Amino acid sequence: MTSPLDSYTASMDDLCFSDEAKTRMVEALKDAEKNARPGTAAEVLTMPARRPKRHTRRWARVAAGLALALVLGGGGTVAVAAGVLPNPADVLSDVFGGAPAQTELLNDVGRPVGATATSNGVTVTAEAVVGDRSNYAVAYSIEFDDPSVLEELEFHEGGKLTYVGDAFLRVDGAMSGGGFARLYDADPTDNTLQLVEVMGVQTWNDAGVVGRTARFTMSKLEIFTDEGEIETLVAGDWNFKFEMNYVDTTVDLPAGQSTTWQGSDVTIDAVSVSSLGVTVDYTIDRQIGDLGPSGQMSDEALAEQAAVLGLPVIVTFADGTTFDATDANGSAVKRDGGTSVVTKARTYDRIVAAGDIVSVTVGDVEIPVSAA
């Protein structure tokens, strides 16, 4: 099986690259994906030092970004809590401000068309989106009219920056979720930074995010310096919206198994995996009581929460490595009879090929992907 990144092989045929450049970019992406590991910098295709026209290089940076964002450090965590129904202001925006930008498919990858905004000499563009039913990764380019803004920056290994800024993407119908963002410079010879946001969200009735409207907003781009200070690279007003259109890579695994967690009976209701992450639903014979004020939970309250949400979830890959998804974005809904229905979603620390996922272990129950 292939991962979403392999789709770039065919997608390149529709773009303005030479045959040699297409081959080099595809091979570089495959190498980056194959060798990607947390905390290491993968190799990026290097281009000549001169500055050719921007459109001939954008997709090379975008493709590399989707491969590299999950292995570069220096990111910021992101949390979201949004209403189930669209914000009334969003509805009015769609009526009077026009429909969201359409997103065309290049094989498994969505490419928003015209999802861009310019403010104070900086242009932010949504370049690509990949994902599954409840996890997604969006790659943005941030182009500076004045390249001198980037010349004084001190980059970390792999061209990354410690991102702090408030760039935020909200998907209509997302109830809650969390993830991270990576800001880095894939090509120091140009005037563009790359931002990749990876999120796992929960939607009403598990309807998923494909086909929904995504709304991007940013008022400033900030980084955290080595001196421990927050530096604002640029402030402005960037807003645009686009369709979440991509090929859903979700694979649903067999469910219905029983296990226990901290003395409580558990029924595994649903398990799904994809190239980006894992989602697990289960019912547990326990409920969470009053946890106290947010951010001020006692040790007892934390233990009570873990007794419901802390069911271990481990993903095993073909190379023998594992990913611990126990500490996932989770929610618990109380049901009659003292039970709770729990949903946990977590993105991996890299993009993988669906065929490289061997199994998911929930509690003490191992579920092989081959059984799907």
Short mmCIF file of N, CA and C in Angstrom, two decimals, residues 122-295:
data_model
loop_
_atom_site.label_atom_id
_atom_site.label_comp_id
_atom_site.label_asym_id
_atom_site.label_seq_id
_atom_site.Cartn_x
_atom_site.Cartn_y
_atom_site.Cartn_z
N VAL A 122 3.10 40.37 3.69
CA VAL A 122 3.27 38.94 3.91
C VAL A 122 2.04 38.21 3.37
N THR A 123 2.28 37.18 2.57
CA THR A 123 1.19 36.40 1.97
C THR A 123 1.19 34.99 2.55
N VAL A 124 0.05 34.59 3.10
CA VAL A 124 -0.13 33.25 3.65
C VAL A 124 -1.05 32.48 2.70
N THR A 125 -0.63 31.28 2.31
CA THR A 125 -1.38 30.47 1.36
C THR A 125 -1.50 29.04 1.87
N ALA A 126 -2.71 28.49 1.84
CA ALA A 126 -2.90 27.07 2.13
C ALA A 126 -2.53 26.29 0.88
N GLU A 127 -1.51 25.45 0.99
CA GLU A 127 -0.96 24.77 -0.18
C GLU A 127 -1.48 23.35 -0.35
N ALA A 128 -1.67 22.62 0.74
CA ALA A 128 -2.06 21.22 0.62
C ALA A 128 -2.67 20.73 1.92
N VAL A 129 -3.54 19.71 1.81
CA VAL A 129 -4.14 19.10 2.99
C VAL A 129 -4.27 17.60 2.74
N VAL A 130 -3.88 16.81 3.74
CA VAL A 130 -4.05 15.36 3.70
C VAL A 130 -4.66 14.94 5.03
N GLY A 131 -5.21 13.72 5.08
CA GLY A 131 -5.75 13.30 6.36
C GLY A 131 -6.65 12.09 6.27
N ASP A 132 -7.46 11.94 7.32
CA ASP A 132 -8.40 10.84 7.39
C ASP A 132 -9.72 11.38 7.92
N ARG A 133 -10.49 10.52 8.57
CA ARG A 133 -11.81 10.93 9.03
C ARG A 133 -11.74 12.03 10.09
N SER A 134 -10.76 11.96 10.99
CA SER A 134 -10.73 12.91 12.10
C SER A 134 -9.36 13.54 12.35
N ASN A 135 -8.37 13.22 11.53
CA ASN A 135 -7.04 13.82 11.65
C ASN A 135 -6.66 14.45 10.32
N TYR A 136 -5.96 15.57 10.38
CA TYR A 136 -5.55 16.20 9.13
C TYR A 136 -4.25 16.97 9.33
N ALA A 137 -3.54 17.17 8.21
CA ALA A 137 -2.34 18.00 8.20
C ALA A 137 -2.49 19.00 7.06
N VAL A 138 -2.30 20.28 7.37
CA VAL A 138 -2.39 21.34 6.37
C VAL A 138 -1.04 22.03 6.26
N ALA A 139 -0.55 22.18 5.04
CA ALA A 139 0.72 22.87 4.79
C ALA A 139 0.44 24.26 4.25
N TYR A 140 1.08 25.26 4.85
CA TYR A 140 0.95 26.65 4.42
C TYR A 140 2.32 27.18 3.99
N SER A 141 2.31 28.12 3.07
CA SER A 141 3.51 28.90 2.78
C SER A 141 3.29 30.31 3.31
N ILE A 142 4.36 30.91 3.85
CA ILE A 142 4.31 32.28 4.37
C ILE A 142 5.41 33.05 3.64
N GLU A 143 5.00 33.85 2.66
CA GLU A 143 5.95 34.54 1.78
C GLU A 143 6.10 36.01 2.19
N PHE A 144 7.34 36.44 2.37
CA PHE A 144 7.65 37.81 2.78
C PHE A 144 8.10 38.62 1.56
N ASP A 145 7.44 39.77 1.33
CA ASP A 145 7.89 40.66 0.26
C ASP A 145 9.29 41.18 0.55
N ASP A 146 9.59 41.39 1.83
CA ASP A 146 10.90 41.87 2.26
C ASP A 146 11.69 40.70 2.86
N PRO A 147 12.60 40.08 2.11
CA PRO A 147 13.32 38.91 2.61
C PRO A 147 14.27 39.22 3.75
N SER A 148 14.57 40.51 3.98
CA SER A 148 15.51 40.86 5.05
C SER A 148 14.95 40.49 6.43
N VAL A 149 13.62 40.34 6.53
CA VAL A 149 13.01 39.95 7.80
C VAL A 149 13.54 38.60 8.26
N LEU A 150 13.86 37.73 7.29
CA LEU A 150 14.30 36.38 7.63
C LEU A 150 15.81 36.27 7.81
N GLU A 151 16.54 37.28 7.36
CA GLU A 151 18.00 37.16 7.37
C GLU A 151 18.59 37.16 8.77
N GLU A 152 17.94 37.80 9.72
CA GLU A 152 18.48 37.89 11.07
C GLU A 152 18.01 36.77 11.99
N LEU A 153 17.18 35.89 11.48
CA LEU A 153 16.65 34.83 12.33
C LEU A 153 17.71 33.77 12.61
N GLU A 154 17.68 33.23 13.81
CA GLU A 154 18.58 32.14 14.19
C GLU A 154 17.79 30.83 14.16
N PHE A 155 18.06 30.05 13.12
CA PHE A 155 17.34 28.80 12.94
C PHE A 155 18.01 27.67 13.72
N HIS A 156 17.20 26.73 14.16
CA HIS A 156 17.71 25.54 14.82
C HIS A 156 18.06 24.50 13.76
N GLU A 157 18.51 23.34 14.21
CA GLU A 157 18.85 22.27 13.29
C GLU A 157 17.65 21.90 12.44
N GLY A 158 17.89 21.70 11.14
CA GLY A 158 16.81 21.37 10.23
C GLY A 158 16.05 22.58 9.74
N GLY A 159 16.54 23.80 10.05
CA GLY A 159 15.89 25.01 9.58
C GLY A 159 14.62 25.35 10.33
N LYS A 160 14.44 24.79 11.53
CA LYS A 160 13.19 25.00 12.24
C LYS A 160 13.27 26.20 13.19
N LEU A 161 12.10 26.72 13.53
CA LEU A 161 11.95 27.80 14.48
C LEU A 161 11.01 27.35 15.58
N THR A 162 11.17 27.91 16.77
CA THR A 162 10.26 27.59 17.86
C THR A 162 9.02 28.46 17.70
N TYR A 163 7.96 27.85 17.21
CA TYR A 163 6.76 28.57 16.82
C TYR A 163 5.88 28.89 18.02
N VAL A 164 5.39 30.13 18.08
CA VAL A 164 4.50 30.54 19.16
C VAL A 164 3.22 31.14 18.60
N GLY A 165 3.27 31.72 17.41
CA GLY A 165 2.21 32.56 16.86
C GLY A 165 0.82 31.95 16.88
N ASP A 166 -0.16 32.78 16.58
CA ASP A 166 -1.55 32.40 16.80
C ASP A 166 -2.28 31.98 15.54
N ALA A 167 -1.57 31.45 14.54
CA ALA A 167 -2.25 30.92 13.36
C ALA A 167 -3.18 29.79 13.80
N PHE A 168 -4.41 29.82 13.31
CA PHE A 168 -5.41 28.88 13.81
C PHE A 168 -6.35 28.49 12.69
N LEU A 169 -6.63 27.19 12.57
CA LEU A 169 -7.57 26.68 11.60
C LEU A 169 -8.73 26.01 12.34
N ARG A 170 -9.92 26.50 12.10
CA ARG A 170 -11.11 25.92 12.72
C ARG A 170 -11.98 25.28 11.65
N VAL A 171 -12.37 24.05 11.89
CA VAL A 171 -13.19 23.30 10.94
C VAL A 171 -14.63 23.29 11.44
N ASP A 172 -15.56 23.67 10.58
CA ASP A 172 -16.98 23.66 10.95
C ASP A 172 -17.38 22.28 11.46
N GLY A 173 -18.07 22.25 12.60
CA GLY A 173 -18.56 20.99 13.14
C GLY A 173 -17.60 20.30 14.08
N ALA A 174 -16.38 20.83 14.23
CA ALA A 174 -15.42 20.23 15.17
C ALA A 174 -15.81 20.61 16.59
N MET A 175 -15.97 19.61 17.45
CA MET A 175 -16.38 19.86 18.82
C MET A 175 -15.18 20.16 19.71
N SER A 176 -14.10 19.42 19.52
CA SER A 176 -12.90 19.61 20.32
C SER A 176 -11.76 18.91 19.61
N GLY A 177 -10.55 19.15 20.08
CA GLY A 177 -9.41 18.49 19.45
C GLY A 177 -8.11 19.10 19.91
N GLY A 178 -7.03 18.65 19.34
CA GLY A 178 -5.71 19.16 19.69
C GLY A 178 -4.68 18.66 18.70
N GLY A 179 -3.52 19.27 18.74
CA GLY A 179 -2.46 18.88 17.82
C GLY A 179 -1.26 19.77 18.00
N PHE A 180 -0.53 20.02 16.93
CA PHE A 180 0.66 20.84 17.01
C PHE A 180 0.93 21.50 15.67
N ALA A 181 1.84 22.47 15.70
CA ALA A 181 2.24 23.16 14.48
C ALA A 181 3.75 23.19 14.40
N ARG A 182 4.28 23.19 13.18
CA ARG A 182 5.71 23.28 12.94
C ARG A 182 5.98 24.45 12.00
N LEU A 183 6.92 25.30 12.37
CA LEU A 183 7.34 26.42 11.54
C LEU A 183 8.81 26.24 11.22
N TYR A 184 9.17 26.31 9.94
CA TYR A 184 10.55 26.07 9.56
C TYR A 184 10.82 26.68 8.18
N ASP A 185 12.07 26.63 7.77
CA ASP A 185 12.49 27.17 6.48
C ASP A 185 13.07 26.03 5.66
N ALA A 186 12.30 25.54 4.68
CA ALA A 186 12.75 24.42 3.87
C ALA A 186 13.83 24.82 2.88
N ASP A 187 13.89 26.11 2.53
CA ASP A 187 14.87 26.58 1.55
C ASP A 187 15.38 27.95 1.98
N PRO A 188 16.57 28.02 2.58
CA PRO A 188 17.09 29.31 3.07
C PRO A 188 17.38 30.32 1.97
N THR A 189 17.36 29.90 0.70
CA THR A 189 17.68 30.83 -0.38
C THR A 189 16.47 31.61 -0.86
N ASP A 190 15.27 31.31 -0.35
CA ASP A 190 14.10 32.05 -0.81
C ASP A 190 13.55 32.91 0.32
N ASN A 191 12.41 33.54 0.09
CA ASN A 191 11.81 34.46 1.06
C ASN A 191 10.54 33.89 1.68
N THR A 192 10.50 32.57 1.85
CA THR A 192 9.28 31.91 2.30
C THR A 192 9.56 30.96 3.46
N LEU A 193 8.69 31.00 4.46
CA LEU A 193 8.69 30.02 5.54
C LEU A 193 7.57 29.02 5.29
N GLN A 194 7.67 27.87 5.93
CA GLN A 194 6.64 26.84 5.83
C GLN A 194 6.03 26.60 7.21
N LEU A 195 4.72 26.49 7.24
CA LEU A 195 3.99 26.18 8.47
C LEU A 195 3.11 24.97 8.20
N VAL A 196 3.22 23.95 9.04
CA VAL A 196 2.37 22.77 8.92
C VAL A 196 1.62 22.59 10.23
N GLU A 197 0.31 22.50 10.14
CA GLU A 197 -0.53 22.28 11.32
C GLU A 197 -1.12 20.88 11.24
N VAL A 198 -0.93 20.09 12.29
CA VAL A 198 -1.45 18.73 12.37
C VAL A 198 -2.45 18.68 13.51
N MET A 199 -3.67 18.22 13.23
CA MET A 199 -4.73 18.23 14.22
C MET A 199 -5.52 16.94 14.20
N GLY A 200 -5.98 16.55 15.39
CA GLY A 200 -6.98 15.51 15.51
C GLY A 200 -8.20 16.11 16.17
N VAL A 201 -9.37 15.96 15.57
CA VAL A 201 -10.58 16.61 16.09
C VAL A 201 -11.70 15.58 16.23
N GLN A 202 -12.67 15.94 17.03
CA GLN A 202 -13.88 15.14 17.18
C GLN A 202 -15.04 15.92 16.60
N THR A 203 -15.87 15.23 15.84
CA THR A 203 -17.00 15.88 15.18
C THR A 203 -18.31 15.25 15.63
N TRP A 204 -19.36 16.01 15.46
CA TRP A 204 -20.68 15.55 15.87
C TRP A 204 -21.06 14.27 15.13
N ASN A 205 -21.47 13.24 15.87
CA ASN A 205 -21.86 11.95 15.31
C ASN A 205 -20.75 11.30 14.49
N ASP A 206 -19.48 11.67 14.79
CA ASP A 206 -18.33 11.10 14.08
C ASP A 206 -18.46 11.25 12.57
N ALA A 207 -19.02 12.37 12.15
CA ALA A 207 -19.25 12.58 10.72
C ALA A 207 -17.97 12.83 9.95
N GLY A 208 -16.88 13.18 10.65
CA GLY A 208 -15.63 13.42 9.96
C GLY A 208 -15.51 14.85 9.46
N VAL A 209 -14.32 15.20 8.97
CA VAL A 209 -14.06 16.58 8.55
C VAL A 209 -14.06 16.75 7.04
N VAL A 210 -13.99 15.65 6.28
CA VAL A 210 -13.96 15.77 4.83
C VAL A 210 -15.26 16.40 4.34
N GLY A 211 -15.15 17.40 3.49
CA GLY A 211 -16.31 18.09 2.95
C GLY A 211 -16.73 19.31 3.74
N ARG A 212 -16.16 19.51 4.92
CA ARG A 212 -16.51 20.67 5.73
C ARG A 212 -15.67 21.88 5.34
N THR A 213 -16.07 23.03 5.84
CA THR A 213 -15.34 24.27 5.57
C THR A 213 -14.31 24.51 6.66
N ALA A 214 -13.09 24.79 6.26
CA ALA A 214 -12.01 25.14 7.19
C ALA A 214 -11.77 26.63 7.12
N ARG A 215 -11.61 27.27 8.28
CA ARG A 215 -11.48 28.73 8.35
C ARG A 215 -10.16 29.07 9.04
N PHE A 216 -9.27 29.70 8.29
CA PHE A 216 -7.95 30.06 8.79
C PHE A 216 -7.94 31.52 9.22
N THR A 217 -7.30 31.79 10.36
CA THR A 217 -7.13 33.16 10.82
C THR A 217 -5.78 33.30 11.50
N MET A 218 -5.13 34.45 11.31
CA MET A 218 -3.87 34.75 11.97
C MET A 218 -3.73 36.25 12.11
N SER A 219 -3.33 36.72 13.30
CA SER A 219 -3.14 38.14 13.52
C SER A 219 -1.67 38.50 13.72
N LYS A 220 -0.84 37.49 13.97
CA LYS A 220 0.60 37.74 14.11
C LYS A 220 1.36 36.43 14.00
N LEU A 221 2.60 36.54 13.59
CA LEU A 221 3.48 35.39 13.50
C LEU A 221 4.62 35.60 14.48
N GLU A 222 4.70 34.73 15.47
CA GLU A 222 5.67 34.89 16.55
C GLU A 222 6.54 33.65 16.69
N ILE A 223 7.76 33.87 17.20
CA ILE A 223 8.65 32.76 17.51
C ILE A 223 9.21 32.98 18.91
N PHE A 224 9.74 31.92 19.49
CA PHE A 224 10.35 31.96 20.81
C PHE A 224 11.86 31.93 20.63
N THR A 225 12.56 32.97 21.05
CA THR A 225 13.99 33.08 20.81
C THR A 225 14.78 32.25 21.82
N ASP A 226 16.07 32.06 21.52
CA ASP A 226 16.94 31.32 22.43
C ASP A 226 17.13 32.06 23.75
N GLU A 227 16.88 33.37 23.73
CA GLU A 227 17.00 34.17 24.96
C GLU A 227 15.76 34.08 25.82
N GLY A 228 14.78 33.30 25.39
CA GLY A 228 13.57 33.13 26.18
C GLY A 228 12.54 34.21 25.99
N GLU A 229 12.63 34.96 24.90
CA GLU A 229 11.69 36.03 24.63
C GLU A 229 10.84 35.70 23.40
N ILE A 230 9.64 36.26 23.37
CA ILE A 230 8.76 36.09 22.21
C ILE A 230 9.02 37.23 21.23
N GLU A 231 9.34 36.87 20.00
CA GLU A 231 9.62 37.85 18.95
C GLU A 231 8.53 37.81 17.90
N THR A 232 7.95 38.96 17.60
CA THR A 232 6.92 39.05 16.57
C THR A 232 7.58 39.35 15.23
N LEU A 233 7.46 38.42 14.29
CA LEU A 233 8.02 38.63 12.96
C LEU A 233 7.17 39.58 12.15
N VAL A 234 5.85 39.46 12.29
CA VAL A 234 4.95 40.33 11.55
C VAL A 234 3.57 40.27 12.21
N ALA A 235 2.87 41.39 12.17
CA ALA A 235 1.48 41.46 12.64
C ALA A 235 0.61 41.92 11.49
N GLY A 236 -0.62 41.46 11.46
CA GLY A 236 -1.52 41.83 10.38
C GLY A 236 -2.86 41.16 10.54
N ASP A 237 -3.51 40.90 9.42
CA ASP A 237 -4.84 40.30 9.44
C ASP A 237 -4.96 39.36 8.25
N TRP A 238 -4.87 38.06 8.52
CA TRP A 238 -4.94 37.05 7.47
C TRP A 238 -6.15 36.16 7.74
N ASN A 239 -7.04 36.09 6.79
CA ASN A 239 -8.24 35.27 6.92
C ASN A 239 -8.61 34.69 5.56
N PHE A 240 -8.88 33.40 5.52
CA PHE A 240 -9.43 32.77 4.32
C PHE A 240 -10.08 31.45 4.72
N LYS A 241 -10.80 30.86 3.81
CA LYS A 241 -11.49 29.60 4.08
C LYS A 241 -11.41 28.71 2.85
N PHE A 242 -11.46 27.41 3.09
CA PHE A 242 -11.38 26.46 1.98
C PHE A 242 -12.05 25.16 2.37
N GLU A 243 -12.33 24.34 1.37
CA GLU A 243 -12.97 23.04 1.59
C GLU A 243 -11.94 22.02 2.08
N MET A 244 -12.33 21.23 3.06
CA MET A 244 -11.49 20.11 3.50
C MET A 244 -11.76 18.93 2.57
N ASN A 245 -11.07 18.92 1.46
CA ASN A 245 -11.30 17.91 0.44
C ASN A 245 -10.01 17.13 0.21
N TYR A 246 -10.01 15.86 0.60
CA TYR A 246 -8.88 14.97 0.38
C TYR A 246 -9.40 13.54 0.46
N VAL A 247 -8.58 12.59 0.07
CA VAL A 247 -8.98 11.19 0.14
C VAL A 247 -8.82 10.69 1.57
N ASP A 248 -9.91 10.23 2.16
CA ASP A 248 -9.90 9.72 3.52
C ASP A 248 -9.15 8.39 3.56
N THR A 249 -8.03 8.34 4.29
CA THR A 249 -7.21 7.13 4.34
C THR A 249 -7.54 6.24 5.54
N THR A 250 -8.71 6.45 6.16
CA THR A 250 -9.08 5.68 7.35
C THR A 250 -9.28 4.20 7.03
N VAL A 251 -8.75 3.34 7.91
CA VAL A 251 -9.00 1.90 7.85
C VAL A 251 -9.67 1.50 9.17
N ASP A 252 -10.90 0.99 9.09
CA ASP A 252 -11.64 0.57 10.29
C ASP A 252 -11.27 -0.86 10.64
N LEU A 253 -10.92 -1.08 11.91
CA LEU A 253 -10.53 -2.40 12.38
C LEU A 253 -11.69 -3.08 13.10
N PRO A 254 -11.64 -4.40 13.25
CA PRO A 254 -12.71 -5.11 13.98
C PRO A 254 -12.79 -4.62 15.42
N ALA A 255 -14.00 -4.54 15.95
CA ALA A 255 -14.22 -4.06 17.31
C ALA A 255 -15.18 -5.00 18.03
N GLY A 256 -15.55 -4.62 19.27
CA GLY A 256 -16.46 -5.43 20.06
C GLY A 256 -15.76 -6.26 21.13
N GLN A 257 -14.43 -6.19 21.21
CA GLN A 257 -13.68 -6.97 22.20
C GLN A 257 -13.88 -6.38 23.60
N SER A 258 -13.59 -7.20 24.60
CA SER A 258 -13.72 -6.77 26.00
C SER A 258 -12.36 -6.80 26.68
N THR A 259 -12.16 -5.87 27.60
CA THR A 259 -10.95 -5.82 28.41
C THR A 259 -11.30 -5.13 29.72
N THR A 260 -10.31 -4.87 30.55
CA THR A 260 -10.54 -4.14 31.80
C THR A 260 -9.48 -3.06 31.94
N TRP A 261 -9.83 -2.02 32.71
CA TRP A 261 -8.87 -0.95 33.00
C TRP A 261 -9.11 -0.45 34.42
N GLN A 262 -8.11 -0.63 35.25
CA GLN A 262 -8.16 -0.22 36.66
C GLN A 262 -9.42 -0.74 37.34
N GLY A 263 -9.72 -2.02 37.10
CA GLY A 263 -10.84 -2.68 37.76
C GLY A 263 -12.19 -2.47 37.12
N SER A 264 -12.26 -1.73 36.02
CA SER A 264 -13.54 -1.46 35.36
C SER A 264 -13.61 -2.21 34.03
N ASP A 265 -14.79 -2.74 33.72
CA ASP A 265 -15.00 -3.44 32.46
C ASP A 265 -15.02 -2.44 31.30
N VAL A 266 -14.41 -2.84 30.19
CA VAL A 266 -14.32 -1.99 29.00
C VAL A 266 -14.76 -2.78 27.78
N THR A 267 -15.58 -2.15 26.94
CA THR A 267 -15.94 -2.71 25.64
C THR A 267 -15.37 -1.80 24.56
N ILE A 268 -14.59 -2.37 23.66
CA ILE A 268 -13.99 -1.60 22.56
C ILE A 268 -15.04 -1.44 21.47
N ASP A 269 -15.48 -0.20 21.25
CA ASP A 269 -16.57 0.06 20.31
C ASP A 269 -16.09 0.26 18.88
N ALA A 270 -14.96 0.91 18.70
CA ALA A 270 -14.46 1.19 17.34
C ALA A 270 -12.97 1.51 17.41
N VAL A 271 -12.23 1.07 16.39
CA VAL A 271 -10.81 1.39 16.26
C VAL A 271 -10.53 1.67 14.79
N SER A 272 -9.85 2.77 14.52
CA SER A 272 -9.48 3.08 13.14
C SER A 272 -8.07 3.64 13.11
N VAL A 273 -7.37 3.37 12.00
CA VAL A 273 -6.02 3.88 11.79
C VAL A 273 -5.93 4.49 10.41
N SER A 274 -4.89 5.29 10.21
CA SER A 274 -4.65 5.89 8.91
C SER A 274 -3.19 6.25 8.81
N SER A 275 -2.83 6.93 7.74
CA SER A 275 -1.45 7.38 7.55
C SER A 275 -1.05 8.45 8.55
N LEU A 276 -2.05 9.09 9.18
CA LEU A 276 -1.77 10.20 10.10
C LEU A 276 -1.97 9.87 11.57
N GLY A 277 -2.91 8.98 11.90
CA GLY A 277 -3.18 8.79 13.31
C GLY A 277 -4.08 7.62 13.60
N VAL A 278 -4.50 7.53 14.87
CA VAL A 278 -5.33 6.43 15.35
C VAL A 278 -6.47 7.01 16.18
N THR A 279 -7.64 6.39 16.08
CA THR A 279 -8.81 6.80 16.86
C THR A 279 -9.43 5.56 17.50
N VAL A 280 -9.76 5.67 18.79
CA VAL A 280 -10.35 4.54 19.53
C VAL A 280 -11.57 5.03 20.29
N ASP A 281 -12.67 4.29 20.17
CA ASP A 281 -13.88 4.53 20.96
C ASP A 281 -14.11 3.33 21.87
N TYR A 282 -14.45 3.59 23.13
CA TYR A 282 -14.76 2.48 24.03
C TYR A 282 -15.75 2.92 25.09
N THR A 283 -16.43 1.94 25.68
CA THR A 283 -17.36 2.17 26.78
C THR A 283 -16.77 1.55 28.04
N ILE A 284 -16.72 2.33 29.12
CA ILE A 284 -16.14 1.87 30.38
C ILE A 284 -17.16 2.02 31.50
N ASP A 285 -17.16 1.04 32.41
CA ASP A 285 -18.11 1.05 33.53
C ASP A 285 -17.60 1.94 34.66
N ARG A 286 -17.43 3.20 34.34
CA ARG A 286 -16.96 4.17 35.32
C ARG A 286 -17.27 5.57 34.78
N GLN A 287 -17.43 6.52 35.68
CA GLN A 287 -17.67 7.90 35.28
C GLN A 287 -16.75 8.84 36.04
N ILE A 288 -16.47 9.98 35.42
CA ILE A 288 -15.64 10.99 36.06
C ILE A 288 -16.53 11.93 36.86
N GLY A 289 -16.15 12.17 38.11
CA GLY A 289 -16.90 13.09 38.95
C GLY A 289 -16.47 14.52 38.73
N ASP A 290 -16.73 15.37 39.70
CA ASP A 290 -16.35 16.78 39.63
C ASP A 290 -14.84 16.90 39.77
N LEU A 291 -14.17 17.43 38.74
CA LEU A 291 -12.72 17.51 38.75
C LEU A 291 -12.20 18.82 39.32
N GLY A 292 -13.09 19.75 39.63
CA GLY A 292 -12.65 21.03 40.17
C GLY A 292 -12.31 22.00 39.05
N PRO A 293 -11.79 23.19 39.40
CA PRO A 293 -11.48 24.22 38.39
C PRO A 293 -10.46 23.73 37.38
N SER A 294 -10.63 24.15 36.13
CA SER A 294 -9.69 23.79 35.09
C SER A 294 -8.30 24.33 35.41
N GLY A 295 -7.28 23.48 35.24
CA GLY A 295 -5.91 23.88 35.51
C GLY A 295 -5.53 23.80 36.97
#
